[in-house]
XYZ file of C-alpha atoms in Angstrom:
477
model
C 9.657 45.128 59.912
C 8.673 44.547 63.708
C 10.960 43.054 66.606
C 11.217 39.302 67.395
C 8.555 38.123 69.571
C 8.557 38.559 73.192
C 10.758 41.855 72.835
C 11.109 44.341 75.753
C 9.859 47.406 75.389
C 10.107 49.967 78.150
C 11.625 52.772 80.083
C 14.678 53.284 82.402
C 15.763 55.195 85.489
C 17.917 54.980 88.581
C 16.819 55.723 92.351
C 19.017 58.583 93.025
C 17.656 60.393 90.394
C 14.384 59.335 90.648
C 13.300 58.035 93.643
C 13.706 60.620 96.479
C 12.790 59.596 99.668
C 16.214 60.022 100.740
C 15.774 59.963 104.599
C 12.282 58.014 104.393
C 11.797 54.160 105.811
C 15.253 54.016 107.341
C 17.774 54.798 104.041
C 21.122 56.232 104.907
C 22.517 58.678 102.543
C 24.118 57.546 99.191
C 27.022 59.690 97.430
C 24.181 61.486 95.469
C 22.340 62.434 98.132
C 25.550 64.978 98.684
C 26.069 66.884 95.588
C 24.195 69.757 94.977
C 22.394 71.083 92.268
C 24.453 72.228 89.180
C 23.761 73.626 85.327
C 24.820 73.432 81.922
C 27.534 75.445 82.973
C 27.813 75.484 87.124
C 29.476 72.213 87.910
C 27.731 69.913 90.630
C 29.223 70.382 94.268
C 30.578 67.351 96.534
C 29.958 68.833 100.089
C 30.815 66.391 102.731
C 28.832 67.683 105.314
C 25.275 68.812 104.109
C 25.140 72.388 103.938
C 21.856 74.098 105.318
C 19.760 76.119 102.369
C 21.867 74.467 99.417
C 19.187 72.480 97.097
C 20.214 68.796 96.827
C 18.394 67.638 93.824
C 18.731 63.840 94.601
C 16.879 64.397 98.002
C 13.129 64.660 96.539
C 14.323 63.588 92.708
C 10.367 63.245 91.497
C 9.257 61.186 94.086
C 8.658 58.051 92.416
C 9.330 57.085 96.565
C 5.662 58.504 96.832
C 4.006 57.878 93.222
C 4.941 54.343 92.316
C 1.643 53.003 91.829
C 0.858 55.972 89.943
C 4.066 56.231 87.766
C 4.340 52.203 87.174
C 0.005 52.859 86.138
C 1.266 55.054 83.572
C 4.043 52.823 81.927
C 1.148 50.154 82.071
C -0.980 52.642 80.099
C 1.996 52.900 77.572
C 2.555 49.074 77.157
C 5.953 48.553 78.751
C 6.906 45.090 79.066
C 10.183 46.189 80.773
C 11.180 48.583 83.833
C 14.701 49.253 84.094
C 15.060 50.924 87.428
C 17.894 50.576 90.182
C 17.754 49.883 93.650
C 19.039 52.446 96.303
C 21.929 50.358 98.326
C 21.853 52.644 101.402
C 18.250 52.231 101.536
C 19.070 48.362 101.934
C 22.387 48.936 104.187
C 22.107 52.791 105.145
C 26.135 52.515 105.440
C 26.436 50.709 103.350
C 28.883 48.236 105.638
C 25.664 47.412 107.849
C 25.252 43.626 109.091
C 21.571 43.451 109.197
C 19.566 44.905 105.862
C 16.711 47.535 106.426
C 13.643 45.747 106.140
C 11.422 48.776 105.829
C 13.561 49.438 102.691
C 13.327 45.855 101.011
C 9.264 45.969 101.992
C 9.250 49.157 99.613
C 10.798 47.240 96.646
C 8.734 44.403 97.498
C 5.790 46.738 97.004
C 7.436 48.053 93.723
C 7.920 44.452 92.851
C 3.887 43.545 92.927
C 2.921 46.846 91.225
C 4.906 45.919 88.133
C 3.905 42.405 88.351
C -0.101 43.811 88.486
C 0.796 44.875 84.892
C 3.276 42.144 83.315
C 5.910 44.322 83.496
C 9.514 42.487 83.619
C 11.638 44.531 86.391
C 15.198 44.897 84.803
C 17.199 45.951 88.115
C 20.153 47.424 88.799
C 22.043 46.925 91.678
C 24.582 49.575 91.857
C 23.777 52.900 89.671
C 25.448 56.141 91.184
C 24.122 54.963 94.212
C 27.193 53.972 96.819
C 26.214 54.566 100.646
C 28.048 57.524 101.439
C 29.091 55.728 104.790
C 31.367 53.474 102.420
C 33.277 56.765 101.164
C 33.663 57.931 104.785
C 34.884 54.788 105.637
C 36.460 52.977 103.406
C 37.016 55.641 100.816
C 34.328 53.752 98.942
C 35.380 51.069 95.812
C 39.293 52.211 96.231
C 39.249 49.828 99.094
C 38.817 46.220 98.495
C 37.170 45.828 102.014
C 34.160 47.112 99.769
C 33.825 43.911 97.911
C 32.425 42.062 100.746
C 29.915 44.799 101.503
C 28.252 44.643 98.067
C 28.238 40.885 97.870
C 26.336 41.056 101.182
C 24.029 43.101 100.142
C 23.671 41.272 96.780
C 22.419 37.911 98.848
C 20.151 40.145 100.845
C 18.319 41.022 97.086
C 19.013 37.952 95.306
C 17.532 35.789 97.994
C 14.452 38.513 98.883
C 13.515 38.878 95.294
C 14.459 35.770 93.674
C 10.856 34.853 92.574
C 10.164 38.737 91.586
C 13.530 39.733 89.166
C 14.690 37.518 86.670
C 16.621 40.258 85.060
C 20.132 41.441 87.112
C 22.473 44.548 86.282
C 25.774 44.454 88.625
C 26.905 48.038 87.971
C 25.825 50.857 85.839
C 28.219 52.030 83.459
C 31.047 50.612 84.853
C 33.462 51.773 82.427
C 32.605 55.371 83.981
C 35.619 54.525 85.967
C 38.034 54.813 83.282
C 36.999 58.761 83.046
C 38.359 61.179 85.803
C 34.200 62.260 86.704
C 33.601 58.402 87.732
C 35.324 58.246 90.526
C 32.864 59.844 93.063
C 29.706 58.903 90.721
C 30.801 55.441 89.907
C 32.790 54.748 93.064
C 32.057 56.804 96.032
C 35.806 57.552 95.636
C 36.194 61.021 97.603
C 40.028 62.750 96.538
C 41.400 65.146 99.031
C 40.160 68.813 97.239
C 38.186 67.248 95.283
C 34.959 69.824 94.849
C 32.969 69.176 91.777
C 32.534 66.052 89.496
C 34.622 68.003 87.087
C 37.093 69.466 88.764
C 40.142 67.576 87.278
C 41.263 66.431 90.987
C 41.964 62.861 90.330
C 44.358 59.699 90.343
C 43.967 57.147 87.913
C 45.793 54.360 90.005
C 43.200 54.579 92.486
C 40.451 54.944 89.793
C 41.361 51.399 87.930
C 42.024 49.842 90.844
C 38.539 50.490 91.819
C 37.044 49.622 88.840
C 38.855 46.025 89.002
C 37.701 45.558 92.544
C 34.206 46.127 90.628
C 34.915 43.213 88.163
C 35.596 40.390 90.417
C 32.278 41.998 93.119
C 30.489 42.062 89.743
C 31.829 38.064 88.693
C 31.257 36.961 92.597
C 27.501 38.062 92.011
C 26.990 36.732 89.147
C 28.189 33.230 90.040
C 26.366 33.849 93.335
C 23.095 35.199 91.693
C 23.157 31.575 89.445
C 23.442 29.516 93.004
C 20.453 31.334 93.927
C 18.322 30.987 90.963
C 19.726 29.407 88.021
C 16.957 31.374 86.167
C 18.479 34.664 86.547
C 19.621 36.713 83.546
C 22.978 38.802 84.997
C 24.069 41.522 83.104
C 26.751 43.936 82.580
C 26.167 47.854 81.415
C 28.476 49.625 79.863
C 28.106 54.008 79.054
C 29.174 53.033 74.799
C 31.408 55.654 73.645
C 31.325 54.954 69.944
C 34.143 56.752 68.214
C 34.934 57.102 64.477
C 38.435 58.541 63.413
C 38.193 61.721 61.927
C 40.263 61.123 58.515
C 41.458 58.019 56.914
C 44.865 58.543 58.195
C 46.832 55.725 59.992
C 47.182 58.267 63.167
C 43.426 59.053 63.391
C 42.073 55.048 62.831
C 44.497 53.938 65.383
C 43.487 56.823 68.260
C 39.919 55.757 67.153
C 41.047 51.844 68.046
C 42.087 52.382 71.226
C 39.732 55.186 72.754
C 37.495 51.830 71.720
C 39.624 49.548 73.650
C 39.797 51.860 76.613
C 36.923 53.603 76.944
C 34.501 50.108 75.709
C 36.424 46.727 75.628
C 38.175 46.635 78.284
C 35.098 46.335 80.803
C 33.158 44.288 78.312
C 36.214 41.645 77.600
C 36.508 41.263 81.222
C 32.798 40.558 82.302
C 32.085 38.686 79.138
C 35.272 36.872 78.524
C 36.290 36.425 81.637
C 40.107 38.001 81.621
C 41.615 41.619 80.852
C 42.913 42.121 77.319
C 46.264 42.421 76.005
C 45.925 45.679 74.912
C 44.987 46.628 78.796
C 48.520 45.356 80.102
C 49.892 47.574 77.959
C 47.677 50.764 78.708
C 48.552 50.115 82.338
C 52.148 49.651 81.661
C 52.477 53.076 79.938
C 50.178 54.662 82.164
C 51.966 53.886 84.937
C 48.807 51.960 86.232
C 50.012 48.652 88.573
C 45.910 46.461 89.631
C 47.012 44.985 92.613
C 45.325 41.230 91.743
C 44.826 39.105 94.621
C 45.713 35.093 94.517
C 42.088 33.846 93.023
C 40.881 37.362 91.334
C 41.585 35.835 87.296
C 39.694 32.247 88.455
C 36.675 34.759 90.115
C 36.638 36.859 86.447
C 36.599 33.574 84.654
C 33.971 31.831 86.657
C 31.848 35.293 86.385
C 30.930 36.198 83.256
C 27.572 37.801 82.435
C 24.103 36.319 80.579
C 24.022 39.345 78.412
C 25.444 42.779 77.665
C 23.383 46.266 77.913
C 24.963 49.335 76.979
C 23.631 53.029 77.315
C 24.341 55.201 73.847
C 23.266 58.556 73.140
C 25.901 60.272 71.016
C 29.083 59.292 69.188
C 32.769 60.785 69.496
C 34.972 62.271 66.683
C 38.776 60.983 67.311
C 41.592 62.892 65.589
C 45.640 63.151 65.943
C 45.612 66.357 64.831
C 44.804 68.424 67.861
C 44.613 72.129 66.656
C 40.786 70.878 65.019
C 37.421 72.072 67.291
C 35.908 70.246 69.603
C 32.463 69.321 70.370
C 31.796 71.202 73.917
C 28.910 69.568 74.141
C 29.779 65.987 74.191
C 30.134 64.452 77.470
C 33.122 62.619 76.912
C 35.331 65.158 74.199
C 35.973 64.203 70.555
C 35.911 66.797 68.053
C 32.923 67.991 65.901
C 31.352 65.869 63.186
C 30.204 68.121 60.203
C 27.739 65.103 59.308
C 25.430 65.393 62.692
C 22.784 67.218 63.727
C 23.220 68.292 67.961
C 20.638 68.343 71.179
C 20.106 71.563 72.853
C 22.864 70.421 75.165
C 25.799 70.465 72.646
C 25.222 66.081 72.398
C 26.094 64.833 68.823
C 22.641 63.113 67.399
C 23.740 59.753 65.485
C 21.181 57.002 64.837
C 23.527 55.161 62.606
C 26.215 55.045 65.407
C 23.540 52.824 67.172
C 23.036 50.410 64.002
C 27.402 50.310 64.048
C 27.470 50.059 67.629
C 24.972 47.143 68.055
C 27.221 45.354 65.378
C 30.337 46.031 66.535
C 29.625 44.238 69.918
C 27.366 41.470 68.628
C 30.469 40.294 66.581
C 33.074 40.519 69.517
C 30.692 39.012 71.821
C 27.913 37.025 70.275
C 25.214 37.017 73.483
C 22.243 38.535 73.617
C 22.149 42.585 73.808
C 19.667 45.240 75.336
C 20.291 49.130 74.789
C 19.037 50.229 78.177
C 19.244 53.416 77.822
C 18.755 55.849 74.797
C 17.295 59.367 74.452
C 16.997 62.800 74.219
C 17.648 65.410 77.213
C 15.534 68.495 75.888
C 13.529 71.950 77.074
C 10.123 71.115 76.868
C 7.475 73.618 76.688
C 3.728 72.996 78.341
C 1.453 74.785 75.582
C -1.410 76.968 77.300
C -3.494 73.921 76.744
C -1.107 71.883 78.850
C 0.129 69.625 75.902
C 3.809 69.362 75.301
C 4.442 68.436 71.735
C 7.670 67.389 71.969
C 8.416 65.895 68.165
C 11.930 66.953 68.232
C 12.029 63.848 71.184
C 9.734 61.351 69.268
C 11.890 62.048 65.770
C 15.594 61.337 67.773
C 13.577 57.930 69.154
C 12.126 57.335 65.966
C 15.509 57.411 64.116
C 17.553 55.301 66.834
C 14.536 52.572 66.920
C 14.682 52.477 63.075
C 18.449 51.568 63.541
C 18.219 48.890 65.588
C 15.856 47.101 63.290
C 18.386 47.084 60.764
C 20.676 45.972 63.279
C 18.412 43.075 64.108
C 18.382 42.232 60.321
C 22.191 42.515 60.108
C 21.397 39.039 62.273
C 22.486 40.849 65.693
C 20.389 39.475 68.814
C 18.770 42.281 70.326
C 16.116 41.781 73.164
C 15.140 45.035 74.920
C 15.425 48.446 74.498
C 14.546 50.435 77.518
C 14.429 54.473 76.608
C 16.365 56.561 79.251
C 14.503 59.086 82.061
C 10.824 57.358 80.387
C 9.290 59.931 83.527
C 11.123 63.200 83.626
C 14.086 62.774 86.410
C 17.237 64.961 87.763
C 20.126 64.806 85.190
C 23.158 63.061 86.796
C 25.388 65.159 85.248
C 24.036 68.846 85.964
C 21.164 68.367 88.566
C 18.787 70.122 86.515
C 14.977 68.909 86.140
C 15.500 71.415 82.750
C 17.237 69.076 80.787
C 14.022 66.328 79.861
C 14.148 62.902 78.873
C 10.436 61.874 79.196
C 7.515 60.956 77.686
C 5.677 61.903 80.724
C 6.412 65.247 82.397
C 6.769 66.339 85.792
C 5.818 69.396 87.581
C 8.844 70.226 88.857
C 11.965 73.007 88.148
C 15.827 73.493 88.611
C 15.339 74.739 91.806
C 13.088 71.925 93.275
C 9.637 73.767 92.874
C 6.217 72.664 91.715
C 3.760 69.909 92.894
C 5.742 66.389 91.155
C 2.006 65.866 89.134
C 2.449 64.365 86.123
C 1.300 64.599 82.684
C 1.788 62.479 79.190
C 3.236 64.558 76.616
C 2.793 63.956 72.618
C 5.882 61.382 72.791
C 3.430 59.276 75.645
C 0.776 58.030 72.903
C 3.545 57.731 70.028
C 5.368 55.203 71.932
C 2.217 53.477 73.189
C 1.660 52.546 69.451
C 5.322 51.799 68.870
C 5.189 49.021 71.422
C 1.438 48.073 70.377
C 2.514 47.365 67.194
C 6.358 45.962 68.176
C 7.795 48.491 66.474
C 6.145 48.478 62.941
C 4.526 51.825 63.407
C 6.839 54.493 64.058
């Protein structure tokens, strides 16, 4: 069984973790570009003011700044039909709250742009990914103001109108639902709380946090129905991090904390940019919670006129709910749960569940019936370069293999699938940690935790397997 015709195959990443460049071509600095390097167990640090002889891991990433040709050449040599990458705000508006755009930044994407076009390769783009100019944190206290609304839709017509004949394909926000978690509020946001340290460091207030993800819904609906004036031809998306979550036991308590981690954690963001309003079960979350979204006169007309083309997800793991709370829990899982017996885990403690994709893919097809794209999917692992230089990473092709296998049953469960773009497709710096240990790729780059080696990079084993996946649309796996 292959894919439908014209299905996108390809690879994902996002600037700050990626591109480098950081202070190249007239970019300002973006919340990343502040945090320093972390690990498995040392916690990423939010320093204001750049400290002199701390490694910041976003400031080089891998350079793709420097080797686009010869990254986007490689992806060619693969077959990708699709890039999913992001573009770097502050390297459009270094503030962020700029009037004028940087046009040394917009010529790089421009360049970017025609390399991918060279090769038939569809950019997927997306607009905000963990990327918020750090001049909208020190001035506005980034997406907890509303002001910040205005500044994203400006620099939305900057891109729309620049690239309107080079992207058909439009994400508004990366995992937007990152804001319902404590850790999104500086990733997702640019949301700086006073002692706040580290991304984890429980410092946090949820009535700032949802009102900044709501003043991400209606900038998210104002693009969209702005991106359609533009060019009618545009796809707009939304992206959601899936947290798929199975109750533990068959009792009542355990299905129903199962329900509404889904709600929270999934539904709400998707009902709003798909459906066009918040759910019912929201007003009641926010009601216990304590939670009051300040809506301004207009905001449910602007989330109605808004909704998206289609609906991408990431999903990498799922979550283990249970009432009873004296059970283990997974460390490793990003987002909690307990441990499921049933599942094999990554070297990082992440829950392996292929089926969980099949499920998930279902699940949203029948709440929201438009098209889907999993745009991101994969397997952080330590890879070892053999004397020879190969890296035979099967552990990474066999996770791919098993997830890829799932969505074709999906697709024959009738659910309309139309890209899958695997996550960190070039090795890149982990979002979470800062480490260049933690791989995703199927090509490798010369570079470790503590920003040395010389960025050159080389196809591992996983390279030619997915060349022939996409040569043969899937069939040969």
């Amino acid at each position: 069984m292959t894919m439908k015709e014209g299905f996108y195959w390809g690879g994902a990443t996002a600037a700050n973790q990626f591109e480098g460049g950081w202070n190249q071509g007239g970019k300002g600095p973006s919340t990343s570009d502040m945090m320093t390097g972390g690990t498995h167990t040392i916690p990423r640090r939010i320093t204001p003011v750049l400290e002199e002889g701390t490694y910041y891991p976003s400031h080089e990433a891998v350079d793709f700044y420097g080797h686009y040709k010869e990254d986007i050449a490689m992806m060619a040599e693969m077959g990708f039909k699709m890039f999913r990458m992001s573009i770097n705000w502050s390297r459009i508006y270094p503030s962020g709250y700029d009037l004028e755009p940087n046009e040394e930044g917009l010529q790089f994407y421009d360049n970017v742009f025609a390399e991918l076009k060279k090769y038939n390769i569809e950019p997927l783009v997306t607009i905000s990914h963990y990327e918020t100019p750090f001049g909208l944190t020190q001035k506005y206290n980034g997406w907890a103001s509303r002001e910040v609304i205005d500044c994203y839709i400006r620099y939305c017509t900057t891109l729309f109108n620049r690239y309107k004949d080079q992207v058909k394909y439009w994400l508004t926000f990366n995992e937007i639902n990152c804001l319902t978690m404590p850790m999104g509020a500086y990733m997702a946001a640019g949301i700086l709380f006073e002692g706040k340290e580290t991304l984890v460091d429980g410092v946090d207030d949820p009535q700032t946090r949802f009102q900044a993800l709501h003043h991400q819904f209606v900038a998210s609906a104002k693009a969209v129905k702005l991106g359609h004036e533009i060019n009618p031809d545009f796809q707009i998306g939304c992206m959601v991090a899936f947290m798929t979550t199975y109750p533990n036991t068959c009792n009542p308590d355990d299905m129903l904390l199962a329900q509404k981690k889904d709600q929270i954690s999934n539904m709400i963001c998707g009902d709003v940019q798909v459906r066009g309003a918040y759910p019912g079960f929201a007003k009641r979350f926010f009601a216990e919670e304590g939670i009051q979204i300040e809506m301004q006169p207009g905001d449910e007309q602007t989330l109605r006129e808004g909704c998206v083309d289609f609906y991408s997800f990431s999903y990498y793991m799922s979550l283990v709910e249970s009432a009873d709370e004296s059970l283990e829990r997974a460390e490793g899982n990003l987002l909690g749960g307990i441990k499921n017996p049933y599942l094999e885990a990554s070297d990082w403690g992440w829950q392996i569940d292929p089926k969980g994709l099949r499920y998930t893919l279902n699940h949203l097809y029948d709440r929201y019936q438009i098209p889907l794209m999993v745009v991101e999917n994969g397997l952080g692992a330590v890879d070892v370069v053999e004397e020879d230089g190969s890296i035979q990473d099967d552990y990474r092709i066999d996770y791919l293999k098993g997830h890829i296998e799932q969505m074709k049953e999906a697709v024959a469960d009738g659910v309309d699938l139309i890209a899958y773009t695997m996550w960190g497709c070039i090795d890149l710096v982990s979002a979470s940690t800062g480490e260049m240990k933690k791989r995703y790729g199927f090509i490798h780059v010369n570079k470790d935790n503590d920003g040395n080696g010389d960025l050159s990079r080389t196809p591992k084993k996983s390279f030619h397997w997915y060349k022939k996946v996409i040569e043969s649309n899937g069939e040969e796996l």
